[in-house]
């Protein structure tokens, strides 16, 4: 195949050229601060050469790999063994997560809390995007509503975390319905744009309504959660956790407690959404994703079905928000920018739309991985970007794709993602 | 011959300047298979979309059981008036199994309202019983259309003829009084057409009236109790299959009118 080889070489050369254009200045010409604060360039020709060479070889290899003689396609997309794998992977992950505070240090627990928050947000958004097929780019709005609900209720009324948690969920669900109404008729790109705008509106209102929210200064001194009234502080008073159980006071207790709170909340999200998926409501969501017109023809009230998806997804966002507020003890509009929505959506898409295990894995890789790669400094985002591209090339429908039937007569089979629709809005 | 089930009265549908359906009136009787035929672009699917709530007619009434379907919200046409439909280009939930497709069709029975839907999460609200009944009904229709063995396969993986049958079974799972089929025989081979005819007759005998749009005249003439012919948005004939076969307006509409001036020299 000399023609193919020549084309591949040409394509690889173009890719290398683009890589040179991109990285030549970014990586090849970093500035260093010389003596006297003078900036000077420190050319790195070797690094650039390596990057360009990697891109060239990589692209060439990819093209030749794609051009290889194809094996015949597998006859059925159903693979029952996937069930087993997913089940085992789920149990292992659950066990690792449940025991993390025992073997992990403070740093690991804190990262665990972060990852678990995104797992929960991912599972919450998965209801809207993965099951109902409604592309929501403003999910952070509900996270913000939950966080500010707790912050304001605790500040103005002195209510505790456990009272405010359900209220935060209810308020977020209310805002979910409020957002749902105007966007019911929109699909696809239009829906995405309006939800994106909604996320920004909430943030800007929080930023400018200074009398209520404190504006850019945010709200600080938000009370920490208690365990049946026992506080987590660095003293051994009788009212504290350490004092009650006669332990050495340590802030790790609080970190571990926060970890278990978010772990429980995430499990609740998982339980409700997996359960709903097997119930009529969840089945209607999935049907809506597959074909909205057919749903209407079967007498399903599409309006109500979409609103429930928005409301329930939003409620879990609200729970996560209240947790965020209590963990940070401080909220400000800065924490609820569009990038948060984008990260949560990336977690869902990368994990595989509708897949609970996939979302958990993706959150672990994206958020946890991001922390692990912190040592790489400026290369962190580069590695992150490359990893995302690789995953989407290798597994375009996410890490764990496809779905298991919600009801079966005999033995159920896994349904490949190629059969499924991704929804149109 | 049963009583009048559905009565379409001077139905008109206008899309901007285009008059798609012009003052069409006809009745569908309970216990009949009624066929709606006509050349391409005659307005058959438009009439269907008006009956099933996908279009709001410009004027006219569609009466069924004392309700005007032209004024009911789309989803209530299935719930209250009990009219189900299928589509010209099959619309199944391809990524869901055959059984799941039939379960979604019974959504309103299994989940009467949102409160029940949410209570079911905690196993409350009598959901289990409703679900079991729904599975039984799905089983019955799977059996009727010969898809029991493939119940757990994704609907998108079925061959074309089976997808057509599944769409009919799905519509029947809503428990309709009137089943509207948009070209159910399109793309079927002769054997499958015969099976379809038998299925439609058994549905009619089971007490559900059938209204179908069809181009396969073999099927139409064999099973229809009543045929309505549309051309250019108006009704040009209405009668039994034999009457329609002999009607010269119908022949003219299908084969083109003879131009009298060309004959006279």
Short mmCIF file of C-alpha atoms in Angstrom, two decimals, chain A residues 11-183:
data_model
loop_
_atom_site.label_atom_id
_atom_site.label_comp_id
_atom_site.label_asym_id
_atom_site.label_seq_id
_atom_site.Cartn_x
_atom_site.Cartn_y
_atom_site.Cartn_z
CA UNK A 11 -0.95 13.58 7.31
CA UNK A 12 1.56 12.89 10.09
CA UNK A 13 3.80 15.70 8.82
CA UNK A 14 0.89 18.14 8.90
CA UNK A 15 0.02 17.06 12.44
CA UNK A 16 3.66 17.56 13.45
CA UNK A 17 3.60 21.02 11.91
CA UNK A 18 0.47 21.93 13.84
CA UNK A 19 2.06 20.59 17.00
CA UNK A 20 5.11 22.73 16.30
CA UNK A 21 2.91 25.79 15.83
CA UNK A 22 1.09 25.11 19.09
CA UNK A 23 3.91 24.02 21.32
CA UNK A 24 6.78 25.92 19.68
CA UNK A 25 5.98 29.10 21.53
CA UNK A 26 4.05 27.66 24.50
CA UNK A 27 6.59 25.08 25.60
CA UNK A 28 9.66 26.08 23.59
CA UNK A 29 9.96 29.69 24.67
CA UNK A 30 9.26 29.95 28.41
CA UNK A 31 10.23 33.20 30.13
CA UNK A 32 12.52 33.22 33.11
CA UNK A 33 13.09 36.01 35.56
CA UNK A 34 16.72 36.98 35.38
CA UNK A 35 18.70 38.93 37.99
CA UNK A 36 17.11 42.29 38.70
CA UNK A 37 13.66 41.05 37.77
CA UNK A 38 14.41 41.19 34.07
CA UNK A 39 12.42 38.76 31.92
CA UNK A 40 14.33 36.79 29.37
CA UNK A 41 13.56 33.86 27.07
CA UNK A 42 14.92 30.43 27.79
CA UNK A 43 14.58 28.45 24.52
CA UNK A 44 13.90 24.72 24.87
CA UNK A 45 14.47 23.33 21.39
CA UNK A 46 14.94 19.77 22.60
CA UNK A 47 11.58 19.60 24.41
CA UNK A 48 9.80 20.96 21.35
CA UNK A 49 11.60 18.49 19.11
CA UNK A 50 10.51 15.60 21.35
CA UNK A 51 6.87 16.74 21.36
CA UNK A 52 6.82 17.19 17.60
CA UNK A 53 8.44 13.79 17.10
CA UNK A 54 5.91 12.13 19.43
CA UNK A 55 3.02 13.72 17.54
CA UNK A 56 4.50 12.64 14.19
CA UNK A 57 5.12 9.06 15.21
CA UNK A 58 1.84 8.85 17.11
CA UNK A 59 -0.24 10.14 14.21
CA UNK A 60 1.56 7.86 11.76
CA UNK A 61 1.06 4.88 14.02
CA UNK A 62 -2.61 5.71 14.48
CA UNK A 63 -3.22 6.01 10.74
CA UNK A 64 -1.45 2.76 9.97
CA UNK A 65 -3.32 1.03 12.79
CA UNK A 66 -6.65 2.28 11.43
CA UNK A 67 -5.68 1.29 7.90
CA UNK A 68 -4.91 -2.32 8.87
CA UNK A 69 -7.07 -5.11 7.48
CA UNK A 70 -10.22 -5.16 9.57
CA UNK A 71 -11.38 -8.19 11.52
CA UNK A 72 -15.01 -9.09 10.78
CA UNK A 73 -17.39 -7.22 13.11
CA UNK A 74 -18.80 -9.10 16.05
CA UNK A 75 -22.29 -10.38 15.25
CA UNK A 76 -24.12 -9.17 18.36
CA UNK A 77 -23.50 -6.17 20.55
CA UNK A 78 -24.74 -8.03 23.58
CA UNK A 79 -22.05 -9.14 26.01
CA UNK A 80 -23.28 -10.78 29.20
CA UNK A 81 -19.79 -11.01 30.68
CA UNK A 82 -19.75 -7.22 30.99
CA UNK A 83 -22.36 -7.56 33.76
CA UNK A 84 -19.96 -9.62 35.83
CA UNK A 85 -17.09 -7.25 35.27
CA UNK A 86 -19.15 -4.18 36.18
CA UNK A 87 -20.49 -5.88 39.30
CA UNK A 88 -17.05 -6.89 40.54
CA UNK A 89 -15.54 -3.49 39.72
CA UNK A 90 -18.40 -1.80 41.54
CA UNK A 91 -17.98 -3.90 44.67
CA UNK A 92 -14.20 -3.37 44.71
CA UNK A 93 -14.57 0.40 44.27
CA UNK A 94 -17.21 0.52 47.00
CA UNK A 95 -14.99 -1.40 49.42
CA UNK A 96 -12.00 0.83 48.68
CA UNK A 97 -14.13 3.94 49.11
CA UNK A 98 -15.79 2.77 52.34
CA UNK A 99 -12.48 2.07 54.08
CA UNK A 100 -10.52 5.04 52.75
CA UNK A 101 -10.37 7.00 56.06
CA UNK A 102 -8.88 3.92 57.78
CA UNK A 103 -5.80 3.55 55.61
CA UNK A 104 -5.61 6.99 54.05
CA UNK A 105 -3.97 10.00 55.59
CA UNK A 106 -5.42 13.46 55.91
CA UNK A 107 -4.41 14.42 52.37
CA UNK A 108 -6.07 11.35 50.91
CA UNK A 109 -9.26 11.88 52.90
CA UNK A 110 -9.52 15.49 51.72
CA UNK A 111 -9.06 14.39 48.13
CA UNK A 112 -11.56 11.62 48.71
CA UNK A 113 -14.13 14.22 49.80
CA UNK A 114 -13.44 16.21 46.63
CA UNK A 115 -13.72 13.17 44.36
CA UNK A 116 -16.85 11.96 46.14
CA UNK A 117 -18.49 15.37 45.69
CA UNK A 118 -17.96 15.12 41.96
CA UNK A 119 -19.14 11.51 41.94
CA UNK A 120 -22.36 12.71 43.55
CA UNK A 121 -22.72 15.66 41.18
CA UNK A 122 -22.00 13.36 38.25
CA UNK A 123 -24.67 10.89 39.38
CA UNK A 124 -27.12 13.75 39.87
CA UNK A 125 -26.47 15.21 36.43
CA UNK A 126 -26.56 11.71 34.97
CA UNK A 127 -30.30 11.64 35.68
CA UNK A 128 -30.84 14.69 33.50
CA UNK A 129 -28.26 14.09 30.77
CA UNK A 130 -27.73 10.35 30.79
CA UNK A 131 -31.24 9.07 31.44
CA UNK A 132 -33.57 11.81 30.18
CA UNK A 133 -31.17 12.94 27.44
CA UNK A 134 -31.55 16.64 28.26
CA UNK A 135 -28.23 18.45 27.81
CA UNK A 136 -27.85 20.68 30.86
CA UNK A 137 -24.84 23.02 30.86
CA UNK A 138 -25.97 24.95 33.93
CA UNK A 139 -25.97 22.22 36.57
CA UNK A 140 -23.73 24.33 38.80
CA UNK A 141 -26.73 26.62 39.37
CA UNK A 142 -28.38 23.97 41.55
CA UNK A 143 -25.10 23.32 43.36
CA UNK A 144 -25.02 27.07 44.09
CA UNK A 145 -28.67 27.16 45.19
CA UNK A 146 -28.00 24.30 47.62
CA UNK A 147 -24.84 25.91 48.99
CA UNK A 148 -26.40 29.34 49.48
CA UNK A 149 -29.60 27.83 50.90
CA UNK A 150 -27.64 26.27 53.73
CA UNK A 151 -25.35 29.26 54.13
CA UNK A 152 -28.24 31.73 54.41
CA UNK A 153 -30.52 29.53 56.52
CA UNK A 154 -27.75 28.86 59.01
CA UNK A 155 -26.67 32.49 59.10
CA UNK A 156 -30.12 34.07 59.37
CA UNK A 157 -32.02 31.44 61.35
CA UNK A 158 -29.20 29.52 62.98
CA UNK A 159 -30.44 26.20 61.59
CA UNK A 160 -28.09 23.24 61.56
CA UNK A 161 -26.76 21.23 58.66
CA UNK A 162 -29.11 18.26 59.02
CA UNK A 163 -32.21 20.51 59.05
CA UNK A 164 -31.02 22.49 56.07
CA UNK A 165 -29.89 19.54 53.96
CA UNK A 166 -33.40 18.47 52.86
CA UNK A 167 -34.43 22.11 52.51
CA UNK A 168 -31.46 22.77 50.22
CA UNK A 169 -32.53 19.81 48.08
CA UNK A 170 -36.14 20.98 47.94
CA UNK A 171 -35.14 24.54 47.04
CA UNK A 172 -32.81 23.31 44.31
CA UNK A 173 -35.58 21.06 42.96
CA UNK A 174 -37.88 24.09 42.94
CA UNK A 175 -35.32 26.00 40.87
CA UNK A 176 -34.96 22.97 38.64
CA UNK A 177 -38.67 23.12 37.88
CA UNK A 178 -38.45 26.88 37.39
CA UNK A 179 -35.68 26.35 34.84
CA UNK A 180 -37.53 23.41 33.33
CA UNK A 181 -40.69 25.30 32.42
CA UNK A 182 -39.31 27.76 29.89
CA UNK A 183 -36.94 25.24 28.30
#
